[in-house]
Coordinates of C-alpha atoms in Angstrom, one line a residue:
Chain A
M1 CA -79.6 -57.0 -28.2
F2 CA -77.9 -55.4 -31.3
S3 CA -80.7 -56.3 -33.6
K4 CA -83.1 -54.9 -31.3
S5 CA -81.5 -51.5 -31.1
I6 CA -81.5 -51.4 -34.9
R7 CA -85.2 -52.0 -35.0
K8 CA -85.7 -49.0 -32.8
D9 CA -83.6 -46.6 -34.9
H10 CA -86.5 -45.5 -37.0
Y11 CA -87.9 -43.9 -33.7
G12 CA -85.4 -41.2 -34.1
Y13 CA -87.6 -39.7 -36.8
L14 CA -90.5 -39.4 -34.5
F15 CA -88.3 -37.6 -32.0
I16 CA -87.0 -35.2 -34.5
A17 CA -90.3 -34.7 -36.3
P18 CA -91.9 -32.0 -34.2
F19 CA -88.9 -29.7 -34.3
F20 CA -88.8 -30.0 -38.1
L21 CA -92.5 -29.4 -38.5
I22 CA -92.4 -26.3 -36.4
F23 CA -89.2 -25.2 -38.3
F24 CA -90.7 -25.8 -41.6
I25 CA -93.8 -23.8 -40.7
F26 CA -92.2 -20.9 -38.8
G27 CA -88.6 -21.0 -39.9
L28 CA -88.3 -22.0 -43.6
Y29 CA -91.7 -21.1 -45.0
P30 CA -91.4 -17.4 -44.0
I31 CA -88.0 -17.3 -45.6
I32 CA -89.2 -18.9 -48.8
Y33 CA -92.3 -16.8 -48.8
S34 CA -90.2 -13.6 -48.3
L35 CA -88.1 -14.7 -51.3
Y36 CA -91.2 -15.0 -53.4
L37 CA -92.7 -11.7 -52.2
S38 CA -89.3 -10.0 -53.1
F39 CA -90.3 -10.5 -56.8
T40 CA -93.8 -9.0 -56.2
D41 CA -95.5 -5.9 -55.4
W42 CA -97.9 -6.4 -52.4
D43 CA -99.5 -3.8 -50.0
G44 CA -100.8 -6.5 -47.5
F45 CA -104.2 -6.5 -49.0
G46 CA -105.4 -8.5 -52.0
Q47 CA -103.0 -10.7 -53.9
P48 CA -99.2 -10.0 -54.5
V49 CA -98.5 -9.1 -58.2
L50 CA -95.3 -10.6 -59.8
V51 CA -93.1 -7.8 -61.0
G52 CA -90.0 -9.8 -61.8
L53 CA -86.7 -8.2 -60.8
Q54 CA -88.2 -4.8 -60.3
N55 CA -87.6 -4.6 -56.6
Y56 CA -84.0 -5.5 -57.0
Q57 CA -83.5 -3.0 -59.7
R58 CA -85.0 -0.3 -57.3
I59 CA -82.6 -1.4 -54.6
I60 CA -79.6 -0.7 -56.9
G61 CA -80.8 2.8 -57.3
D62 CA -82.1 3.3 -53.8
F63 CA -80.2 6.1 -51.9
F64 CA -81.7 5.0 -48.6
F65 CA -80.7 1.4 -49.0
Y66 CA -77.1 2.4 -49.3
K67 CA -77.4 5.0 -46.7
S68 CA -78.9 2.4 -44.1
L69 CA -76.2 -0.1 -45.2
F70 CA -73.4 2.5 -44.8
N71 CA -74.8 3.5 -41.2
T72 CA -75.0 -0.1 -40.3
L73 CA -71.4 -0.8 -41.4
V74 CA -70.1 2.3 -39.6
I75 CA -72.0 1.7 -36.3
W76 CA -70.9 -2.0 -36.4
G77 CA -67.3 -1.3 -37.3
V78 CA -66.9 1.5 -34.6
S79 CA -68.3 -1.0 -32.0
V80 CA -67.0 -4.3 -33.1
I81 CA -63.3 -3.4 -33.4
P82 CA -62.8 -2.2 -29.7
Q83 CA -65.1 -4.9 -28.7
L84 CA -63.0 -7.7 -30.1
T85 CA -59.7 -6.1 -29.1
I86 CA -60.4 -4.8 -25.6
S87 CA -62.3 -7.9 -24.6
L88 CA -59.2 -9.9 -25.7
I89 CA -57.0 -7.9 -23.5
L90 CA -59.5 -8.2 -20.6
A91 CA -59.6 -11.8 -21.1
V92 CA -55.9 -12.3 -20.8
I93 CA -55.7 -10.0 -17.8
L94 CA -58.6 -11.9 -16.0
H95 CA -56.9 -15.1 -16.9
E96 CA -53.8 -14.0 -14.9
K97 CA -53.4 -15.4 -11.3
F98 CA -52.6 -12.1 -9.5
V99 CA -55.9 -10.4 -10.4
K100 CA -58.3 -10.1 -7.5
G101 CA -62.2 -10.5 -7.7
K102 CA -62.1 -12.2 -11.1
S103 CA -65.5 -13.6 -10.9
L104 CA -67.0 -10.3 -10.0
F105 CA -65.3 -8.4 -12.8
R106 CA -66.5 -11.0 -15.2
A107 CA -70.0 -10.8 -14.0
V108 CA -70.2 -7.0 -14.0
F109 CA -68.6 -6.8 -17.5
F110 CA -71.0 -9.5 -18.8
F111 CA -74.2 -8.2 -17.3
P112 CA -75.1 -5.4 -20.0
N113 CA -75.3 -8.3 -22.5
I114 CA -78.4 -9.9 -21.0
V115 CA -80.3 -6.5 -20.4
T116 CA -83.1 -5.8 -22.8
A117 CA -81.5 -4.0 -25.7
A118 CA -84.8 -2.0 -26.3
S119 CA -84.7 -0.6 -22.8
L120 CA -81.1 0.2 -23.0
G121 CA -81.7 2.3 -26.2
L122 CA -84.4 4.2 -24.3
L123 CA -82.3 4.7 -21.3
V124 CA -79.3 6.0 -23.2
G125 CA -81.8 8.3 -25.0
L126 CA -82.9 9.7 -21.6
I127 CA -79.4 10.2 -20.4
F128 CA -78.4 12.1 -23.5
S129 CA -81.5 14.1 -24.0
W130 CA -81.1 17.8 -24.5
Q131 CA -82.6 19.9 -21.7
T132 CA -83.0 17.3 -18.9
G133 CA -80.4 14.6 -19.8
S134 CA -78.0 13.8 -17.0
F135 CA -75.1 13.7 -19.4
N136 CA -75.4 17.2 -20.1
Q137 CA -76.1 18.2 -16.5
F138 CA -73.0 16.3 -15.5
L139 CA -70.8 18.2 -18.0
M140 CA -72.5 21.4 -16.8
S141 CA -71.8 20.7 -13.2
L142 CA -68.2 20.1 -14.0
G143 CA -68.2 23.3 -15.8
I144 CA -67.1 21.7 -19.1
I145 CA -70.1 23.2 -21.0
S146 CA -72.2 26.3 -20.0
D147 CA -75.4 25.4 -22.0
P148 CA -76.9 22.0 -22.7
I149 CA -75.8 20.5 -26.0
N150 CA -78.5 19.0 -28.3
W151 CA -76.8 15.6 -29.0
A152 CA -79.7 14.2 -30.9
D153 CA -78.9 16.8 -33.5
K154 CA -75.4 15.5 -34.3
P155 CA -75.4 12.6 -36.8
N156 CA -72.0 11.2 -36.1
F157 CA -72.3 11.6 -32.3
M158 CA -75.6 9.6 -32.4
R159 CA -74.0 6.9 -34.5
G160 CA -71.2 6.7 -32.0
L161 CA -73.7 6.5 -29.3
V162 CA -75.4 3.5 -30.9
S163 CA -71.9 1.9 -31.3
S164 CA -71.1 2.6 -27.6
I165 CA -74.4 0.8 -26.6
L166 CA -73.4 -2.2 -28.7
F167 CA -69.8 -2.1 -27.4
W168 CA -71.2 -1.9 -23.8
Q169 CA -73.4 -4.7 -24.4
Y170 CA -71.0 -7.1 -26.1
F171 CA -67.5 -6.7 -24.9
G172 CA -68.2 -8.7 -21.8
Y173 CA -69.7 -11.4 -23.9
S174 CA -66.6 -11.6 -26.1
M175 CA -64.4 -11.5 -23.1
I176 CA -66.1 -14.6 -21.6
I177 CA -65.6 -16.5 -24.9
Y178 CA -61.9 -15.6 -25.1
I179 CA -61.6 -16.8 -21.4
A180 CA -63.0 -20.2 -22.3
G181 CA -60.7 -20.3 -25.3
L182 CA -57.7 -19.4 -23.0
Q183 CA -58.7 -22.1 -20.5
G184 CA -58.5 -24.6 -23.4
I185 CA -54.8 -23.6 -24.1
S186 CA -52.5 -26.2 -22.3
K187 CA -50.6 -24.5 -19.5
D188 CA -47.5 -26.6 -20.2
I189 CA -46.8 -24.7 -23.5
L190 CA -47.1 -21.4 -21.7
E191 CA -45.0 -22.3 -18.9
A192 CA -42.3 -23.8 -21.3
A193 CA -42.2 -20.5 -23.0
E194 CA -41.9 -18.6 -19.8
I195 CA -39.0 -20.8 -18.7
D196 CA -37.3 -20.1 -22.0
G197 CA -37.5 -16.6 -21.0
A198 CA -40.1 -15.3 -23.3
S199 CA -41.7 -12.1 -22.1
K200 CA -45.6 -12.0 -21.5
V201 CA -46.1 -9.8 -24.6
K202 CA -44.1 -12.2 -26.7
V203 CA -45.9 -15.2 -25.4
F204 CA -49.3 -13.4 -26.2
F205 CA -48.4 -12.6 -29.8
N206 CA -46.5 -15.8 -30.7
I207 CA -48.4 -18.5 -28.8
T208 CA -51.8 -17.3 -27.5
L209 CA -53.1 -15.3 -30.4
P210 CA -52.3 -18.1 -33.0
L211 CA -53.9 -20.7 -30.7
L212 CA -57.0 -18.5 -30.2
S213 CA -57.5 -17.7 -34.0
P214 CA -60.4 -20.3 -34.5
I215 CA -62.1 -18.5 -31.7
I216 CA -61.4 -15.1 -33.1
L217 CA -62.7 -16.3 -36.4
F218 CA -65.8 -17.5 -34.6
Q219 CA -66.4 -14.1 -33.0
V220 CA -65.9 -12.1 -36.2
V221 CA -68.3 -14.2 -38.1
T222 CA -71.0 -14.1 -35.5
S223 CA -70.5 -10.5 -34.9
I224 CA -71.0 -9.9 -38.7
I225 CA -74.2 -11.7 -38.6
G226 CA -75.4 -10.1 -35.4
G227 CA -74.1 -6.7 -36.3
M228 CA -75.8 -6.4 -39.7
Q229 CA -79.1 -6.9 -37.9
I230 CA -78.8 -4.0 -35.4
F231 CA -82.4 -2.9 -34.7
D232 CA -83.5 -2.6 -31.1
Q233 CA -81.0 0.0 -29.8
P234 CA -81.2 2.6 -32.6
Y235 CA -84.9 2.2 -32.9
T236 CA -85.6 2.9 -29.2
L237 CA -82.9 5.5 -29.0
T238 CA -84.5 7.7 -31.8
D239 CA -88.1 6.6 -31.2
G240 CA -88.1 4.7 -34.4
S241 CA -87.0 7.7 -36.5
G242 CA -83.4 6.9 -37.3
N243 CA -82.7 10.7 -36.9
P244 CA -80.9 13.0 -37.1
D245 CA -80.6 13.1 -41.0
N246 CA -81.2 9.2 -41.1
A247 CA -77.7 8.8 -39.5
T248 CA -78.9 6.0 -37.2
L249 CA -81.2 4.4 -39.9
T250 CA -79.9 0.8 -39.9
S251 CA -80.7 -1.7 -42.7
V252 CA -83.1 -3.7 -40.5
M253 CA -84.8 -0.4 -39.5
Y254 CA -85.2 0.5 -43.1
L255 CA -86.6 -3.0 -43.8
Y256 CA -88.9 -2.7 -41.0
D257 CA -90.0 0.8 -41.9
T258 CA -90.6 -0.1 -45.7
A259 CA -92.6 -3.3 -44.9
F260 CA -94.5 -2.5 -41.8
T261 CA -95.0 1.3 -41.8
R262 CA -95.2 1.9 -45.5
Y263 CA -96.8 -1.5 -46.3
Q264 CA -94.5 -2.3 -49.2
Y265 CA -94.0 -5.9 -48.3
G266 CA -92.6 -6.9 -51.6
Y267 CA -89.9 -4.2 -51.5
G268 CA -89.3 -4.9 -47.8
S269 CA -88.5 -8.6 -48.7
A270 CA -86.1 -7.6 -51.4
I271 CA -84.3 -5.3 -48.9
A272 CA -84.1 -8.4 -46.6
F273 CA -82.4 -10.5 -49.3
G274 CA -80.2 -7.6 -50.4
L275 CA -79.0 -7.4 -46.8
F276 CA -78.5 -11.1 -46.6
I277 CA -76.4 -11.1 -49.7
V278 CA -74.2 -8.4 -48.0
I279 CA -73.9 -10.5 -45.0
V280 CA -72.9 -13.6 -46.8
I281 CA -70.2 -11.6 -48.8
F282 CA -68.7 -10.1 -45.6
S283 CA -68.8 -13.6 -43.9
I284 CA -66.9 -15.2 -46.7
I285 CA -64.4 -12.4 -46.9
S286 CA -63.5 -12.6 -43.2
F287 CA -63.5 -16.4 -43.4
T288 CA -61.0 -16.6 -46.3
T289 CA -58.7 -13.7 -45.0
M290 CA -58.6 -15.3 -41.5
N291 CA -57.9 -18.6 -43.0
L292 CA -55.1 -17.2 -45.2
K293 CA -53.6 -15.6 -42.2
T294 CA -53.4 -18.6 -40.1
K295 CA -52.0 -20.7 -42.9
Q296 CA -49.3 -18.1 -43.7
G297 CA -48.6 -18.1 -39.9
K298 CA -48.0 -21.8 -40.0
A299 CA -45.9 -21.8 -43.1
Chain B
M1 CA -20.4 -15.4 -5.6
L2 CA -22.1 -13.8 -2.5
Q3 CA -22.3 -10.5 -4.4
T4 CA -24.0 -11.9 -7.4
S5 CA -26.6 -13.5 -5.3
V6 CA -27.3 -10.2 -3.5
E7 CA -27.6 -8.5 -6.8
N8 CA -29.9 -11.2 -7.9
V9 CA -32.1 -10.6 -4.9
R10 CA -32.1 -6.9 -5.2
D11 CA -33.0 -7.4 -8.9
K12 CA -35.9 -9.5 -8.1
A13 CA -37.1 -7.0 -5.4
V14 CA -37.1 -4.2 -8.2
K15 CA -38.9 -6.4 -10.5
R16 CA -41.5 -7.3 -7.9
K17 CA -42.0 -3.5 -7.1
K18 CA -42.5 -2.9 -10.8
M19 CA -45.0 -5.7 -11.1
K20 CA -46.9 -4.5 -8.0
L21 CA -47.3 -1.1 -9.6
S22 CA -48.5 -2.5 -12.8
H23 CA -50.8 -4.8 -10.9
I24 CA -52.3 -1.6 -9.3
F25 CA -52.9 0.0 -12.5
I26 CA -54.6 -3.1 -14.0
H27 CA -56.9 -3.2 -11.0
L28 CA -57.7 0.5 -11.3
F29 CA -58.4 -0.1 -15.1
L30 CA -60.7 -2.9 -14.2
I31 CA -62.5 -1.0 -11.5
L32 CA -63.0 2.0 -13.9
L33 CA -64.4 -0.1 -16.5
A34 CA -66.7 -1.9 -14.0
I35 CA -68.0 1.6 -12.8
I36 CA -68.8 2.6 -16.5
C37 CA -70.7 -0.6 -16.8
I38 CA -72.8 0.1 -13.8
V39 CA -73.4 3.8 -13.9
P40 CA -76.2 4.0 -16.5
F41 CA -78.1 1.4 -14.4
Y42 CA -77.4 3.5 -11.2
I43 CA -78.7 6.6 -13.1
M44 CA -81.7 4.6 -14.2
I45 CA -82.7 3.6 -10.7
I46 CA -81.9 7.0 -9.0
Y47 CA -83.6 9.2 -11.5
G48 CA -86.7 7.0 -11.4
T49 CA -87.2 8.3 -7.7
H50 CA -87.1 12.0 -8.7
T51 CA -89.8 14.5 -9.9
N52 CA -89.4 16.0 -13.2
A53 CA -88.5 19.3 -11.7
D54 CA -85.6 17.8 -9.9
I55 CA -84.4 16.0 -12.9
A56 CA -84.6 19.2 -15.0
S57 CA -82.6 21.3 -12.7
E58 CA -79.3 19.6 -12.0
F59 CA -77.1 16.5 -12.0
I60 CA -78.4 14.0 -9.5
F61 CA -76.6 11.2 -7.8
L62 CA -78.7 10.5 -4.7
P63 CA -82.1 8.9 -4.5
G64 CA -85.3 11.1 -4.3
Q65 CA -88.6 10.7 -2.7
A66 CA -90.9 10.7 -5.8
L67 CA -90.9 7.0 -6.4
L68 CA -94.5 6.5 -5.4
E69 CA -95.6 9.6 -7.3
N70 CA -93.8 8.6 -10.5
Y71 CA -95.4 5.1 -10.0
Q72 CA -98.9 6.6 -9.7
S73 CA -98.6 8.7 -12.7
M74 CA -97.4 5.8 -14.8
T75 CA -100.3 3.5 -13.7
E76 CA -102.8 6.2 -14.6
N77 CA -102.1 5.7 -18.3
M78 CA -100.3 2.4 -18.4
N79 CA -101.0 -1.0 -17.0
I80 CA -97.4 -1.9 -16.3
W81 CA -98.3 -5.1 -14.5
R82 CA -100.3 -6.2 -17.5
G83 CA -97.1 -5.9 -19.3
F84 CA -95.2 -8.0 -16.7
L85 CA -97.8 -10.7 -17.1
N86 CA -97.7 -10.7 -20.9
S87 CA -93.9 -11.0 -20.8
L88 CA -94.1 -13.6 -18.2
I89 CA -96.6 -15.7 -20.2
I90 CA -94.7 -15.3 -23.5
A91 CA -91.3 -15.9 -22.1
G92 CA -92.5 -18.7 -19.7
C93 CA -94.4 -20.7 -22.4
S94 CA -91.6 -20.1 -25.1
T95 CA -89.0 -21.5 -22.6
A96 CA -91.1 -24.6 -21.9
L97 CA -91.4 -25.3 -25.6
T98 CA -87.8 -24.7 -26.4
L99 CA -86.7 -26.9 -23.6
Y100 CA -89.0 -29.8 -24.3
F101 CA -88.8 -29.9 -28.1
G102 CA -85.1 -29.0 -28.0
A103 CA -84.5 -32.1 -25.7
L104 CA -86.7 -34.3 -27.7
N105 CA -85.0 -33.5 -30.9
A106 CA -81.5 -33.6 -29.3
Y107 CA -82.3 -37.1 -27.9
G108 CA -83.4 -38.3 -31.2
F109 CA -80.3 -37.3 -33.0
A110 CA -78.0 -38.4 -30.1
K111 CA -79.5 -41.9 -29.5
Y112 CA -81.0 -43.1 -32.9
K113 CA -78.8 -43.9 -35.7
F114 CA -81.3 -43.5 -38.3
R115 CA -80.5 -42.8 -41.9
G116 CA -79.7 -39.0 -42.7
N117 CA -79.0 -38.4 -39.0
K118 CA -75.7 -36.6 -39.6
I119 CA -76.9 -34.5 -42.5
L120 CA -80.1 -33.5 -40.7
F121 CA -78.2 -32.5 -37.7
W122 CA -75.8 -30.4 -39.7
F123 CA -78.9 -28.7 -41.2
V124 CA -80.2 -27.8 -37.8
L125 CA -76.8 -26.3 -37.0
A126 CA -76.7 -24.4 -40.3
T127 CA -80.1 -22.8 -39.5
M128 CA -78.3 -21.0 -36.6
M129 CA -76.2 -19.0 -39.1
V130 CA -79.3 -17.7 -41.0
P131 CA -80.3 -14.0 -40.0
Q132 CA -83.7 -14.1 -38.5
Q133 CA -84.7 -10.8 -40.1
L134 CA -84.6 -12.6 -43.5
G135 CA -88.1 -14.2 -42.9
L136 CA -89.5 -11.2 -41.1
V137 CA -92.1 -10.3 -43.7
G138 CA -92.9 -14.0 -44.4
T139 CA -93.5 -14.5 -40.7
F140 CA -95.9 -11.8 -40.7
R141 CA -97.7 -13.5 -43.5
I142 CA -97.8 -17.2 -42.0
M143 CA -99.2 -15.7 -38.8
Y144 CA -101.9 -14.0 -40.9
I145 CA -102.7 -17.3 -42.7
L146 CA -102.9 -19.2 -39.4
N147 CA -105.0 -16.4 -37.8
L148 CA -102.3 -15.9 -35.1
L149 CA -101.6 -12.2 -35.7
D150 CA -102.0 -10.3 -32.4
T151 CA -101.8 -13.4 -30.3
Y152 CA -99.3 -14.7 -27.7
A153 CA -99.1 -18.0 -29.8
A154 CA -97.4 -16.0 -32.7
L155 CA -94.5 -15.5 -30.4
I156 CA -94.6 -18.7 -28.4
L157 CA -95.0 -21.5 -31.1
P158 CA -91.7 -20.7 -33.1
A159 CA -89.8 -21.2 -29.9
A160 CA -90.3 -25.1 -30.3
A161 CA -87.7 -25.0 -33.1
N162 CA -84.7 -23.5 -31.3
A163 CA -81.5 -24.9 -33.0
F164 CA -79.2 -23.7 -30.3
A165 CA -81.2 -25.8 -27.7
V166 CA -80.8 -28.9 -29.8
F167 CA -77.1 -28.3 -30.2
F168 CA -76.7 -27.6 -26.5
V169 CA -78.7 -30.4 -25.1
K170 CA -77.1 -33.0 -27.6
Q171 CA -73.6 -32.0 -26.2
F172 CA -74.8 -32.8 -22.8
I173 CA -76.5 -36.2 -23.8
D174 CA -73.4 -37.3 -25.6
G175 CA -71.2 -36.6 -22.6
T176 CA -73.4 -37.9 -19.8
I177 CA -76.1 -40.3 -20.9
P178 CA -74.8 -43.9 -21.6
D179 CA -76.7 -46.2 -24.0
E180 CA -76.9 -48.8 -21.3
I181 CA -79.6 -46.8 -19.5
I182 CA -81.9 -46.8 -22.6
E183 CA -81.2 -50.5 -23.3
S184 CA -82.2 -51.5 -19.7
A185 CA -85.3 -49.4 -19.9
R186 CA -86.1 -51.2 -23.2
V187 CA -85.5 -54.6 -21.4
D188 CA -87.9 -53.6 -18.7
G189 CA -90.5 -53.0 -21.5
A190 CA -90.8 -49.2 -21.4
S191 CA -91.9 -47.6 -24.7
E192 CA -89.5 -45.3 -26.3
F193 CA -91.3 -42.1 -25.5
K194 CA -91.9 -43.2 -21.9
T195 CA -88.1 -43.9 -21.5
F196 CA -87.5 -40.3 -22.7
N197 CA -90.1 -38.6 -20.6
K198 CA -89.6 -40.6 -17.3
I199 CA -86.0 -41.5 -17.3
I200 CA -84.1 -39.3 -19.7
L201 CA -85.7 -35.9 -19.3
P202 CA -85.0 -35.7 -15.5
M203 CA -81.3 -36.6 -16.2
L204 CA -81.1 -33.6 -18.5
A205 CA -82.1 -31.2 -15.8
P206 CA -78.8 -29.6 -15.3
A207 CA -78.5 -28.8 -19.1
L208 CA -82.0 -27.6 -19.2
A209 CA -81.7 -25.3 -16.3
A210 CA -78.9 -23.5 -18.0
L211 CA -80.5 -23.5 -21.3
G212 CA -83.8 -22.4 -19.7
I213 CA -82.3 -19.3 -18.3
F214 CA -81.0 -18.2 -21.8
A215 CA -84.3 -19.0 -23.4
F216 CA -86.2 -17.1 -21.0
I217 CA -84.0 -14.0 -21.2
G218 CA -84.0 -14.1 -25.0
S219 CA -87.6 -14.2 -25.2
W220 CA -88.2 -11.5 -22.5
N221 CA -85.8 -9.2 -24.5
N222 CA -87.4 -9.9 -27.8
F223 CA -88.4 -6.6 -29.3
I224 CA -89.0 -6.7 -33.2
G225 CA -91.1 -10.0 -32.8
P226 CA -93.9 -8.4 -30.7
L227 CA -93.4 -5.0 -32.6
V228 CA -94.4 -6.8 -35.8
L229 CA -96.8 -9.3 -34.6
L230 CA -98.8 -7.6 -31.8
F231 CA -101.1 -4.7 -32.2
T232 CA -103.1 -4.5 -28.9
N233 CA -101.6 -2.5 -26.1
D234 CA -103.1 -5.0 -23.7
K235 CA -101.0 -7.9 -25.2
Y236 CA -97.6 -5.9 -25.3
P237 CA -94.7 -7.5 -23.4
L238 CA -92.7 -5.1 -21.2
P239 CA -90.1 -3.8 -23.6
L240 CA -92.7 -2.7 -26.0
L241 CA -94.9 -1.2 -23.4
V242 CA -92.0 0.8 -22.0
Q243 CA -91.4 2.0 -25.5
L244 CA -94.9 3.7 -25.4
L245 CA -93.8 5.7 -22.3
Q246 CA -92.0 8.1 -24.6
G247 CA -95.3 8.9 -26.3
Y248 CA -97.5 9.3 -23.1
Y249 CA -95.0 11.1 -20.9
G250 CA -92.7 12.8 -23.5
T251 CA -91.7 15.5 -21.0
N252 CA -92.1 13.4 -17.8
Y253 CA -88.6 12.1 -17.5
G254 CA -89.0 10.5 -13.9
V255 CA -91.9 8.3 -15.1
Q256 CA -89.8 7.2 -18.2
Y257 CA -86.8 6.2 -16.1
L258 CA -89.0 4.3 -13.7
G259 CA -90.6 2.4 -16.6
V260 CA -87.3 1.5 -18.0
A261 CA -86.1 0.4 -14.6
L262 CA -89.1 -1.7 -14.1
S263 CA -88.6 -3.5 -17.4
V264 CA -85.0 -4.3 -16.5
L265 CA -85.5 -5.3 -13.0
P266 CA -86.5 -8.9 -13.6
I267 CA -83.4 -9.5 -15.6
I268 CA -81.2 -8.1 -12.8
I269 CA -82.9 -10.4 -10.4
V270 CA -82.3 -13.4 -12.5
F271 CA -78.8 -12.4 -13.1
A272 CA -78.1 -11.8 -9.4
I273 CA -79.2 -15.3 -8.5
F274 CA -77.8 -17.2 -11.7
S275 CA -74.8 -15.2 -12.8
K276 CA -72.2 -18.0 -12.3
R277 CA -74.3 -20.5 -14.2
I278 CA -75.3 -18.1 -17.0
I279 CA -71.6 -17.0 -17.5
G280 CA -70.5 -20.7 -17.5
S281 CA -73.0 -21.7 -20.0
V282 CA -72.1 -18.9 -22.4
A283 CA -68.6 -20.2 -22.6
I284 CA -69.7 -23.8 -23.2
G285 CA -72.1 -23.0 -26.0
A286 CA -69.7 -20.8 -27.8
V287 CA -66.4 -22.7 -27.6
K288 CA -67.9 -26.0 -28.5
G289 CA -69.7 -24.4 -31.5

């Protein structure tokens, strides 16, 4: 029997081959080709012309690259901090025994996460539109304002609006993951602490939080990777413009715009790799600082 | 003695009252947050049933009677059902590929101890951390080379290499499929692929069902993919088609609300049916990762 199963083991390659074939064609090749293109000048017609590091030099002096990166970081930061904290509080609350209707709350909070992001951007754009938006009319019907406000004209407000959409879409998702983490913490530890007379707040900070730290790290890193790629919501919210004053132009919007509406495929690829380097740096920073913190906590 | 116990009881009663009050506040907070979550969807549905004149004049919170009117003016310029069909074809085929090849790959990794198994599996996991936009321009290029630009296939074929699916199904196989089943199939003389297709695949049904919902929703919601790879309006999936509403009906808000509502409706239906399963799988996928 044993020798028989050893003889079959090479079949494994056949089982994994289709996946790897597709991955090399549609996953790996595009990345390598983009890397190559980032050293070229190519307008989509004819052959790409090698230009060395020219595109990367251009990035270093490109105001819009920094601006879009800044926008992305602000939009991401403003959404992710409340996302990861409020969802943790909610997870702890919904993990308590006394709360009624837990599964309903979980479902309602999670729901926006699976709704088409592009459609949500469009919807929020409609709600906050100037003359006919329901938000203005709501404020007017309450007498808070007398004339409709042109929100689309206010850079910080629009950035905040994109952050709000992201928060709205992701706090429920984070909460579900925290809850799963909480369910993994042994009840004995928590009960022992409560018998010793520790308050709920103390238990949270001294037991729950340290035990959840791997999950918090997971959430931070995945939110960096996801957050740096924000595209759908600001794109549909501003009809692809990134206005007002390019305040909602995210890095991926700038990449899309450069490559696919101005046909500078070489420079667009360089932007993609520039963004990737930023993502890697941020991931490493968050990884090391979180690891240091947990090590200090243990020592 | 008696006195202290009475005090104790009183103490506890006070504590319980305090707790109750905090409980009420917590429930109020949860309800408020739930309302905030739902209000935009409520507005979307209500406003889709109003004429532009209604919408322009005041804040509305009750349904109107212009649903049919809005629908008719939408279908004058836009074949929304064609969009439905496109989305359904793309998401349906993508899901099928993701499930079958994800399961095939996961089974290969889980049950065959070939050389390089571990390293290759880590490689698959690592690809999950690579941002997709990195290869956006290159994807456009390979689709051009393969003559797949402006076809459904450009959006469907890459779905066969879904790393998360491999990871998810492998977890399930490791936990539920014993080696003995495969051994006995071999003794019976079944070929390796027949064993997989006839015996293993049906056993994976619970995992594939959960995964299938995610794959379908993910493909349905995909926006930047079709934006880059499709050029013909007739091939646009719903999210892209709805985006065009702004251009066609810049000032007709009722129609735009209705379009957004229609693009989201299938997701609402899927969630209403499968919410427990969806939420359960989110947790499994994330925590084990």
